[in-house]
Tab-separated table of C-alpha atoms in Angstrom:
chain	number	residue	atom	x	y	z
A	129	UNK	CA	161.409	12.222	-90.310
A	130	UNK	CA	157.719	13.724	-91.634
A	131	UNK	CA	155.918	15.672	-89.485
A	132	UNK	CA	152.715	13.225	-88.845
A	133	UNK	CA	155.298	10.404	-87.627
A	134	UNK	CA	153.733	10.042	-84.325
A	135	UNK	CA	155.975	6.983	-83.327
A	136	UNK	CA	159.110	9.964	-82.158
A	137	UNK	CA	156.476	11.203	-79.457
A	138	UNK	CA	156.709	8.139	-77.661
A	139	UNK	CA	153.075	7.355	-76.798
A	140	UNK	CA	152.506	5.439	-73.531
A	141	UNK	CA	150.549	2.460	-75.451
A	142	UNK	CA	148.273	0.626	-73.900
A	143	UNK	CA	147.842	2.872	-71.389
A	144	UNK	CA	147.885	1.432	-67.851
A	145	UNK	CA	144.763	-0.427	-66.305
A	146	UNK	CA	144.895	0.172	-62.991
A	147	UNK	CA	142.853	-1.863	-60.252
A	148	UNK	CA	141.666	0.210	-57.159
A	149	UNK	CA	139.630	-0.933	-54.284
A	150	UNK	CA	137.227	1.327	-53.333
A	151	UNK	CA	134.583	-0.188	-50.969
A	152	UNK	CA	131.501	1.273	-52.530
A	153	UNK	CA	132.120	-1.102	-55.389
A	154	UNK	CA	133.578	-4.061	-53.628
A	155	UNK	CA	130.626	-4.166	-51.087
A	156	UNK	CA	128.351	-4.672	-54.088
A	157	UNK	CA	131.214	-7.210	-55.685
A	158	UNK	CA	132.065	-5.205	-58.109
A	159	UNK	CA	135.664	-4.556	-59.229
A	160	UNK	CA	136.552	-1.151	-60.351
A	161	UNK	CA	139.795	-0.605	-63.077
A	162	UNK	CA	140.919	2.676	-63.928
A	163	UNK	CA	142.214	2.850	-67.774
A	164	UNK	CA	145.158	5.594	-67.255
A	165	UNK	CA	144.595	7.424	-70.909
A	166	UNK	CA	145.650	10.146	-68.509
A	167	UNK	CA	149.238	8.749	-68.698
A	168	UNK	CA	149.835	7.935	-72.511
A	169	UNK	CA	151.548	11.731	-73.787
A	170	UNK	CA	151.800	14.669	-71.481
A	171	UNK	CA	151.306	17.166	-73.867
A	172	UNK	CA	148.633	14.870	-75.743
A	173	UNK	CA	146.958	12.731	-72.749
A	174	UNK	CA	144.081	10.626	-72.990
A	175	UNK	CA	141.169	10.907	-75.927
A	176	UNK	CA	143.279	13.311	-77.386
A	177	UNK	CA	146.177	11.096	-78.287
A	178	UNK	CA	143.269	8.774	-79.938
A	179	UNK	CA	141.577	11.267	-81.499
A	180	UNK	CA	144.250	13.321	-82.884
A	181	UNK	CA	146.503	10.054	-84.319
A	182	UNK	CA	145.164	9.688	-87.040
A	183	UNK	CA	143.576	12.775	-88.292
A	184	UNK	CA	147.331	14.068	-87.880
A	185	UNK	CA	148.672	11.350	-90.049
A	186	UNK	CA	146.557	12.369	-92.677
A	187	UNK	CA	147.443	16.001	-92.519
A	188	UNK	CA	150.649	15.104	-93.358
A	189	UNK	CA	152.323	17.820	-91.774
A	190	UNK	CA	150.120	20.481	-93.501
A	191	UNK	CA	149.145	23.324	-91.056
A	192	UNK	CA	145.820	22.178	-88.740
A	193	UNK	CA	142.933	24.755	-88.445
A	194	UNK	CA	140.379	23.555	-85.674
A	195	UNK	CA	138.098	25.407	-83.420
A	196	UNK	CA	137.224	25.682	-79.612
A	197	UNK	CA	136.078	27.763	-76.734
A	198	UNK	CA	138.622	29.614	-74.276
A	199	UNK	CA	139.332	26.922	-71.906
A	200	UNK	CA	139.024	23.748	-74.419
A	201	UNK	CA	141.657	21.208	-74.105
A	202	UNK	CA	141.181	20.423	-77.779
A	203	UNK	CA	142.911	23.267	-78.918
A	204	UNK	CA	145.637	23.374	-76.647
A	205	UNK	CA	146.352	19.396	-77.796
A	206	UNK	CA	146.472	20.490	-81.378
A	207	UNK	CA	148.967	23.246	-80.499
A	208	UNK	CA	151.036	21.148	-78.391
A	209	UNK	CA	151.127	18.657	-81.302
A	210	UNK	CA	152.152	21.473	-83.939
A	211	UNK	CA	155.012	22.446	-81.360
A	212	UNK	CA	156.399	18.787	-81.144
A	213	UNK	CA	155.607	17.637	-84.832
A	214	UNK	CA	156.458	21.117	-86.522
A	215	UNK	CA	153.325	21.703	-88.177
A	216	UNK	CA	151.481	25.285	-88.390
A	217	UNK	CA	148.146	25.684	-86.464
A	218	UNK	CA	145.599	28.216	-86.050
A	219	UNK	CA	142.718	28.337	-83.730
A	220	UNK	CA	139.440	29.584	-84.043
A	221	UNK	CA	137.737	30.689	-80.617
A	222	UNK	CA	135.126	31.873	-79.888
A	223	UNK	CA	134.018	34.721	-78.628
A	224	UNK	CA	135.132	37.884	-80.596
A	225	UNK	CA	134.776	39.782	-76.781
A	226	UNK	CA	137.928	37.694	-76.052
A	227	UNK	CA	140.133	39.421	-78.517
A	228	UNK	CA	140.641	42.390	-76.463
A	229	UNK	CA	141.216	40.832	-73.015
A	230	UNK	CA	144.229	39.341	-71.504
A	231	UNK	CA	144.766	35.692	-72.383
A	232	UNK	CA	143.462	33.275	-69.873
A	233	UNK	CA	145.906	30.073	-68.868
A	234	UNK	CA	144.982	27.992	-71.476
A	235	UNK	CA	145.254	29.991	-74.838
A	236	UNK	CA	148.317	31.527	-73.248
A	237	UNK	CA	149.535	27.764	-73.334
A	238	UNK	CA	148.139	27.801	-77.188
A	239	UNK	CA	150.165	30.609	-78.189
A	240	UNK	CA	153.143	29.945	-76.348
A	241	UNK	CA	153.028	26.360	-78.676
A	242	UNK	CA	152.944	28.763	-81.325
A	243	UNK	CA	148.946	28.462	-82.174
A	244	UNK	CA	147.924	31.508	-84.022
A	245	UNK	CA	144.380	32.300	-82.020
A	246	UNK	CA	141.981	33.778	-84.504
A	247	UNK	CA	138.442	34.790	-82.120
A	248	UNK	CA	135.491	35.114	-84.045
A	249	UNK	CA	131.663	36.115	-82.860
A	250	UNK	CA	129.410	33.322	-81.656
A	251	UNK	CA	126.838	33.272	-84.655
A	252	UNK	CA	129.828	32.445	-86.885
A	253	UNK	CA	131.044	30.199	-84.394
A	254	UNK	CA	127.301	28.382	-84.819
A	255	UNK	CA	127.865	28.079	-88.572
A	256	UNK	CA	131.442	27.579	-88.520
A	257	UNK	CA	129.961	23.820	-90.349
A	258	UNK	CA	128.281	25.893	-93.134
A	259	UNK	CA	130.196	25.619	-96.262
A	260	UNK	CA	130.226	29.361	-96.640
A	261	UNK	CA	131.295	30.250	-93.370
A	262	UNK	CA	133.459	27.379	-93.189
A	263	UNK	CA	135.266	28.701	-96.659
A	264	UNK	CA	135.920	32.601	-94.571
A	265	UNK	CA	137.697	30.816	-91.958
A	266	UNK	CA	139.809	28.903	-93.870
A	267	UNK	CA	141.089	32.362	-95.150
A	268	UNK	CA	142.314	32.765	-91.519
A	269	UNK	CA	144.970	29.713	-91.974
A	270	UNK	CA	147.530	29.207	-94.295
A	271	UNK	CA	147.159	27.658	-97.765
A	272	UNK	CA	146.288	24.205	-97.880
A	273	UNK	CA	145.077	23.697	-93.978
A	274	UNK	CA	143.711	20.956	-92.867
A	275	UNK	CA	140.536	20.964	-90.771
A	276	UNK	CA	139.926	19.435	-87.335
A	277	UNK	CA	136.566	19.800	-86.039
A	278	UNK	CA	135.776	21.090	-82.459
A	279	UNK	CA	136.513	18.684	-80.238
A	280	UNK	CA	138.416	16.529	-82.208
A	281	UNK	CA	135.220	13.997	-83.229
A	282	UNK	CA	135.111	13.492	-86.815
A	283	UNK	CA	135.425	9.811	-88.723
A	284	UNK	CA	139.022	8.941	-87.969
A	285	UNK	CA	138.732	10.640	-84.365
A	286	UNK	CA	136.160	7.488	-84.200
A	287	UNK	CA	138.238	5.037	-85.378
A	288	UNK	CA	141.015	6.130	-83.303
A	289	UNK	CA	139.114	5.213	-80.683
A	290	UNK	CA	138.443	1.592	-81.241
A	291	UNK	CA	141.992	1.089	-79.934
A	292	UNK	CA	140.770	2.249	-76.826
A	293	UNK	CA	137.962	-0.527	-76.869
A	294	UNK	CA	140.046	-3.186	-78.468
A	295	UNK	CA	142.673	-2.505	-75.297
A	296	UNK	CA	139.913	-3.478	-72.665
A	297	UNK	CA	138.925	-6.482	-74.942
A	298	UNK	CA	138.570	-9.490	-71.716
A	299	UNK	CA	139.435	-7.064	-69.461
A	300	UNK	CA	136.050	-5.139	-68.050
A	301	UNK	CA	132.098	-6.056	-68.443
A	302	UNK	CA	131.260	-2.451	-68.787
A	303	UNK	CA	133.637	0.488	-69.722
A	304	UNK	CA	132.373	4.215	-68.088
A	305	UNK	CA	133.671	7.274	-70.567
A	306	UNK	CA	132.537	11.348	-70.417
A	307	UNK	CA	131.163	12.408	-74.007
A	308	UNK	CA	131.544	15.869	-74.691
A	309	UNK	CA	131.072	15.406	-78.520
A	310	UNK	CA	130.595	11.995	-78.666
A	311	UNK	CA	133.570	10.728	-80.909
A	312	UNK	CA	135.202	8.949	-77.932
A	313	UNK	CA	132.194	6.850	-76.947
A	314	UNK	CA	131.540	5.549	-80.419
A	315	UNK	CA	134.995	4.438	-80.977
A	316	UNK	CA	135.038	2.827	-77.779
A	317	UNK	CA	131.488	0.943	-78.233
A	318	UNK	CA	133.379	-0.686	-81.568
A	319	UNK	CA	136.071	-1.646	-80.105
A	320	UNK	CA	135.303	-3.304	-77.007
A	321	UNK	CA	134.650	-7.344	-77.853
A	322	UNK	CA	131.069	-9.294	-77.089
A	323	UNK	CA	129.391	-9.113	-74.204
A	324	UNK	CA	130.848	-5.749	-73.122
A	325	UNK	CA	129.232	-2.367	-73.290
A	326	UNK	CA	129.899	1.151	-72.977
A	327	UNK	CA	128.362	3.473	-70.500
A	328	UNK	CA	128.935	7.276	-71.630
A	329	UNK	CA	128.157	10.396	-69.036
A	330	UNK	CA	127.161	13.243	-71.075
A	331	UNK	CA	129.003	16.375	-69.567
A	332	UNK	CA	126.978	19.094	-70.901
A	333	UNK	CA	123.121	19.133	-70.879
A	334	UNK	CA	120.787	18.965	-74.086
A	335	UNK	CA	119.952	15.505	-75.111
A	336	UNK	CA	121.180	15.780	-78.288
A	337	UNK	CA	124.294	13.379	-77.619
A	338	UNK	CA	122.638	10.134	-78.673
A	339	UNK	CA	122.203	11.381	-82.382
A	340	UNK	CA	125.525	12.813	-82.430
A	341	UNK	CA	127.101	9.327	-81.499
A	342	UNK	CA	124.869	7.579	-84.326
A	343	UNK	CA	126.065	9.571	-86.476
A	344	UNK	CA	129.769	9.597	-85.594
A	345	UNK	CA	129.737	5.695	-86.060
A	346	UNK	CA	127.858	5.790	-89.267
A	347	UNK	CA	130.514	8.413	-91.240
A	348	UNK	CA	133.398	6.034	-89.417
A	349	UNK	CA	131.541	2.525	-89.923
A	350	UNK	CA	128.605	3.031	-92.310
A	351	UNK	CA	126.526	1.622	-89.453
A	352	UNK	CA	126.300	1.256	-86.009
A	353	UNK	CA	128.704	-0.857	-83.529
A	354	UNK	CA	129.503	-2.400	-80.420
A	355	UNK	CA	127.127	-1.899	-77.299
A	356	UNK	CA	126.670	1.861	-75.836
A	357	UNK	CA	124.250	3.609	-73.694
A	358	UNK	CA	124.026	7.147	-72.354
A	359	UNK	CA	123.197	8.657	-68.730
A	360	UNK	CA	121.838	11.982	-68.741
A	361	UNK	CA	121.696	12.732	-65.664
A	362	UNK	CA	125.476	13.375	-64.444
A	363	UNK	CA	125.996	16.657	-66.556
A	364	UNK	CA	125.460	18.856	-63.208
A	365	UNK	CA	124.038	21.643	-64.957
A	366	UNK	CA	125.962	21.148	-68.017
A	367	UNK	CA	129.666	21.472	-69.492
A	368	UNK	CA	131.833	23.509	-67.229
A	369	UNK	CA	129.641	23.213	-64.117
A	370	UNK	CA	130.379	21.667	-60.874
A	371	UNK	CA	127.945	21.617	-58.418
A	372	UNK	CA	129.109	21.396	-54.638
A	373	UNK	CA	127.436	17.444	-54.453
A	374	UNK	CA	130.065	16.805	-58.014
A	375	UNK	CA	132.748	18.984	-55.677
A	376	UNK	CA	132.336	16.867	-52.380
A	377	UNK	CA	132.222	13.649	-54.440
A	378	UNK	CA	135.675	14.457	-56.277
A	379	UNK	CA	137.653	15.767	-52.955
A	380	UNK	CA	136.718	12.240	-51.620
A	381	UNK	CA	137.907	10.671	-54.656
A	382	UNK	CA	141.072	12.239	-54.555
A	383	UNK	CA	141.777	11.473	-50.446
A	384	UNK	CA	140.617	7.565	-51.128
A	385	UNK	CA	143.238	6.932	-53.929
A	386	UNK	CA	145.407	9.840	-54.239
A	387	UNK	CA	144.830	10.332	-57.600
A	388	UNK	CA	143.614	14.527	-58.527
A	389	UNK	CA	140.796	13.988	-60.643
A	390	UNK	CA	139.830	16.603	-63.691
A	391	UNK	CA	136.433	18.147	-62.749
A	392	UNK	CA	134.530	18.925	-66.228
A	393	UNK	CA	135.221	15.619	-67.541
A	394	UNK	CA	136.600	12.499	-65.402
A	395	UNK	CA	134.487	13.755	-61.962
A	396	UNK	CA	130.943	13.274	-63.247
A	397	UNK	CA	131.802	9.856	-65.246
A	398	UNK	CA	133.391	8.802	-62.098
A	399	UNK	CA	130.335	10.237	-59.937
A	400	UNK	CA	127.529	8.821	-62.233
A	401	UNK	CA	129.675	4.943	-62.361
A	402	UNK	CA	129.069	4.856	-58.721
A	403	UNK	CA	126.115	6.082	-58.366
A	404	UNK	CA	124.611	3.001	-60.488
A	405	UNK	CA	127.139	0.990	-58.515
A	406	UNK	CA	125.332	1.909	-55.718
A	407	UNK	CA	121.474	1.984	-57.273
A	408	UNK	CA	122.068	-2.054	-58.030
A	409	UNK	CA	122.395	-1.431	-61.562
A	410	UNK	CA	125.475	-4.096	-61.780
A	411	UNK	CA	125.405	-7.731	-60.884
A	412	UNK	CA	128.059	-8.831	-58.541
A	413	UNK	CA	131.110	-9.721	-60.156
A	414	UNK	CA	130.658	-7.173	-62.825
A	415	UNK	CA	134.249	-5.581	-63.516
A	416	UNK	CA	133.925	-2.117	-64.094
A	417	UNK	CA	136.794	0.192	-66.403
A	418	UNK	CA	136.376	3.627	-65.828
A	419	UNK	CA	138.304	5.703	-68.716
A	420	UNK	CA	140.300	8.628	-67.065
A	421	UNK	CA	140.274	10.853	-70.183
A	422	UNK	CA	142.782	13.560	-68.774
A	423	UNK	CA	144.188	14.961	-66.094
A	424	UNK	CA	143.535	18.362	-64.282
A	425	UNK	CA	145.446	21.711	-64.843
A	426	UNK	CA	147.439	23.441	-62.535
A	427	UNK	CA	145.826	26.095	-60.613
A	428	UNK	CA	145.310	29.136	-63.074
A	429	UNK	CA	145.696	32.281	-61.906
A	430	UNK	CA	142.926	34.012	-60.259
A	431	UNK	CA	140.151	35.440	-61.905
A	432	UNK	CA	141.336	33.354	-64.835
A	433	UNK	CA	139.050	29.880	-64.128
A	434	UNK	CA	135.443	29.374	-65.696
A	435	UNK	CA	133.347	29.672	-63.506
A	436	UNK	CA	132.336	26.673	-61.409
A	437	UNK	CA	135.529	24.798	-62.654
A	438	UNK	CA	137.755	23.408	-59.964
A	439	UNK	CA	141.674	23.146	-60.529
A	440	UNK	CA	141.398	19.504	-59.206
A	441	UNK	CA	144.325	19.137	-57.215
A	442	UNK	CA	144.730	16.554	-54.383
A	443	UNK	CA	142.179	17.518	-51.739
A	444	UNK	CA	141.919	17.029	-47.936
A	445	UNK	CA	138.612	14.655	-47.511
A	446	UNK	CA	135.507	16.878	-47.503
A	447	UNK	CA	133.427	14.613	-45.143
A	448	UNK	CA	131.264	14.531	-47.123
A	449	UNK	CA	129.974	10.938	-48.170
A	450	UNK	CA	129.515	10.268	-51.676
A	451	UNK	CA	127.352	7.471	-51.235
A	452	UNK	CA	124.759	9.493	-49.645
A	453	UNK	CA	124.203	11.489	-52.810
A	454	UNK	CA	123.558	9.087	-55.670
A	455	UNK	CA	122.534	11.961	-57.643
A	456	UNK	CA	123.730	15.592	-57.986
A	457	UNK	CA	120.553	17.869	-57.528
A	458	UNK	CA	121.190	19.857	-60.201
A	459	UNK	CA	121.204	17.101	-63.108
A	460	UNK	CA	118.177	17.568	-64.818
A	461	UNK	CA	117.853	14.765	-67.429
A	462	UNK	CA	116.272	16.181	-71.194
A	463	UNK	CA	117.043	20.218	-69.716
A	464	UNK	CA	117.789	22.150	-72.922
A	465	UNK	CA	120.803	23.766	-73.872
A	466	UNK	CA	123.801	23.670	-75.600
A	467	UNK	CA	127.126	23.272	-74.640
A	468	UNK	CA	129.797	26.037	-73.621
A	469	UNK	CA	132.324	23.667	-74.962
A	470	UNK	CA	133.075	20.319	-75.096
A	471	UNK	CA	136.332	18.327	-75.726
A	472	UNK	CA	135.834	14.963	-75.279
């Protein structure tokens, strides 16, 4: 069997939609759904499964090269896939301070999938897209790699994704995803069928998301599709931050429907859904999917979290009452800045 024949992983396809009743929705009439992506591959869960498919497929079993920070789930997806599939793959991090230093939880994961972790500094990590830099890298893989961008979002990562849409076809009005780089979102928006829309949650502050998603659908389309807006203002500081109002909301999350919820990602989608639930923003009987993108880690060791990032494990309830904090004080729509890196 080749390499890129997905179909001996077993994917969990369509992943489960879950119903939950959770009374800050149903007081308002709303119905909230939970699409599992979560559930469809343990080693491959959620977005990345979509993402991956088909760019996979086309590698044909030739080694992957593809790029990330120190705690991205991208790369450890890739590496999981080479592991099961048999393909080579080599990942460039960054951070050439990194090389030195003990390897935190989640390259140790990499390299124990048999990723060969090349770090570089972070100006050539900026220009990793310039053809000239690109062509030094690619003398860190073996002959013939095939490249996977950061994060996973290129043109096929897109249309991946319009399974994901085409899945909730009938089944939700509006569809709540994180965008870390933006492929999920537009794949999503094309999928989903008429009169539904997309709401994304940027997870890292800048702005710059919107033109990133144009763009994604134009190289995967030629044009724009399907319905899709973006909330600024859920990013908590940006990527890899959790403030203690994102903190408090996710503990109470967790104790209402026993369900551990992934911080960076799945918290502030899930925070900034119901936090328009609860600003009026959907008309009763509006059925709402949220997209649970992946599931938390177990606890790393310590020292060895980023910081602000919470394991996400099941949680005694804080107390605290989400619905008293619509928004997290420290989202500050339009802030500048760039993101530490994003997966999704």
């Amino acid at each position: 069997m080749n390499a890129f024949d997905l179909s001996r992983l077993r994917p969990r396809l369509p992943s489960p939609l879950e119903p939950v009743e959770d009374e800050r929705f149903a007081r308002r009439g709303l119905t909230l759904l939970l699409k599992r992506e979560d559930l469809i591959h343990p080693d491959l869960p959620g977005n990345k499964w979509r993402k991956l498919a088909l760019n996979l497929e086309a590698a044909e079993g030739r080694p992957v090269l593809t790029f990330g920070g120190a705690y991205s789930n991208h790369l450890r997806a890739v590496a999981a896939a080479g592991r099961l599939l048999g393909f080579a793959t080599v990942g460039i991090v960054r951070g050439d301070e990194l090389a030195g230093r003990p390897l935190n939880p989640s390259l140790t994961r990499c390299a124990a999938d048999g990723m060969r972790l090349e770090f570089v500094d972070r100006a050539t990590y900026r220009a990793k897209n310039d053809p000239a830099t690109r062509a030094l890298l690619l003398e860190r893989a073996p002959a013939g790699a095939y490249v996977v961008p950061e994060g996973g979002s290129n043109a096929l990562a897109v249309q991946g994704c319009v399974e994901l849409g085409r899945e909730l076809a009938g089944a939700a009005d509006a569809v709540g995803v994180a965008v870390g780089t933006g492929g999920t979102l537009a794949g999503l928006a094309a999928g989903l069928g008429p009169g539904q829309r997309a709401l994304g949650f940027p997870v890292l502050k800048g702005g710059f998301l919107g033109e990133e998603v144009r763009a994604l659908q134009e190289a995967a389309f030629g044009g724009p599709r399907g319905e899709w807006t973006l909330d600024e203002r859920f990013h908590g500081g940006g990527y890899a931050r959790v403030s203690p109002a994102l903190e408090a909301f996710a503990r109470d999350f967790e104790a209402r429907h026993g369900l551990a919820i992934e911080r960076l990602y799945v918290a502030k989608m899930l925070y900034g859904l119901t936090a328009l639930a609860e600003e009026g923003v959907f008309p009763a009987g509006t059925r709402l999917a949220a997209v649970i993108t992946g599931a938390p880690d177990a606890p790393p060791s310590d020292g060895a979290r980023p910081s602000g990032a919470s394991p996400g494990g099941r949680a005694r309830p804080s107390g605290a009452s989400p619905g008293d904090r619509a928004r997290p004080s420290s989202a500050s729509p339009g802030d500048g800045g760039q993101p530490a890196d994003s997966s999704r």
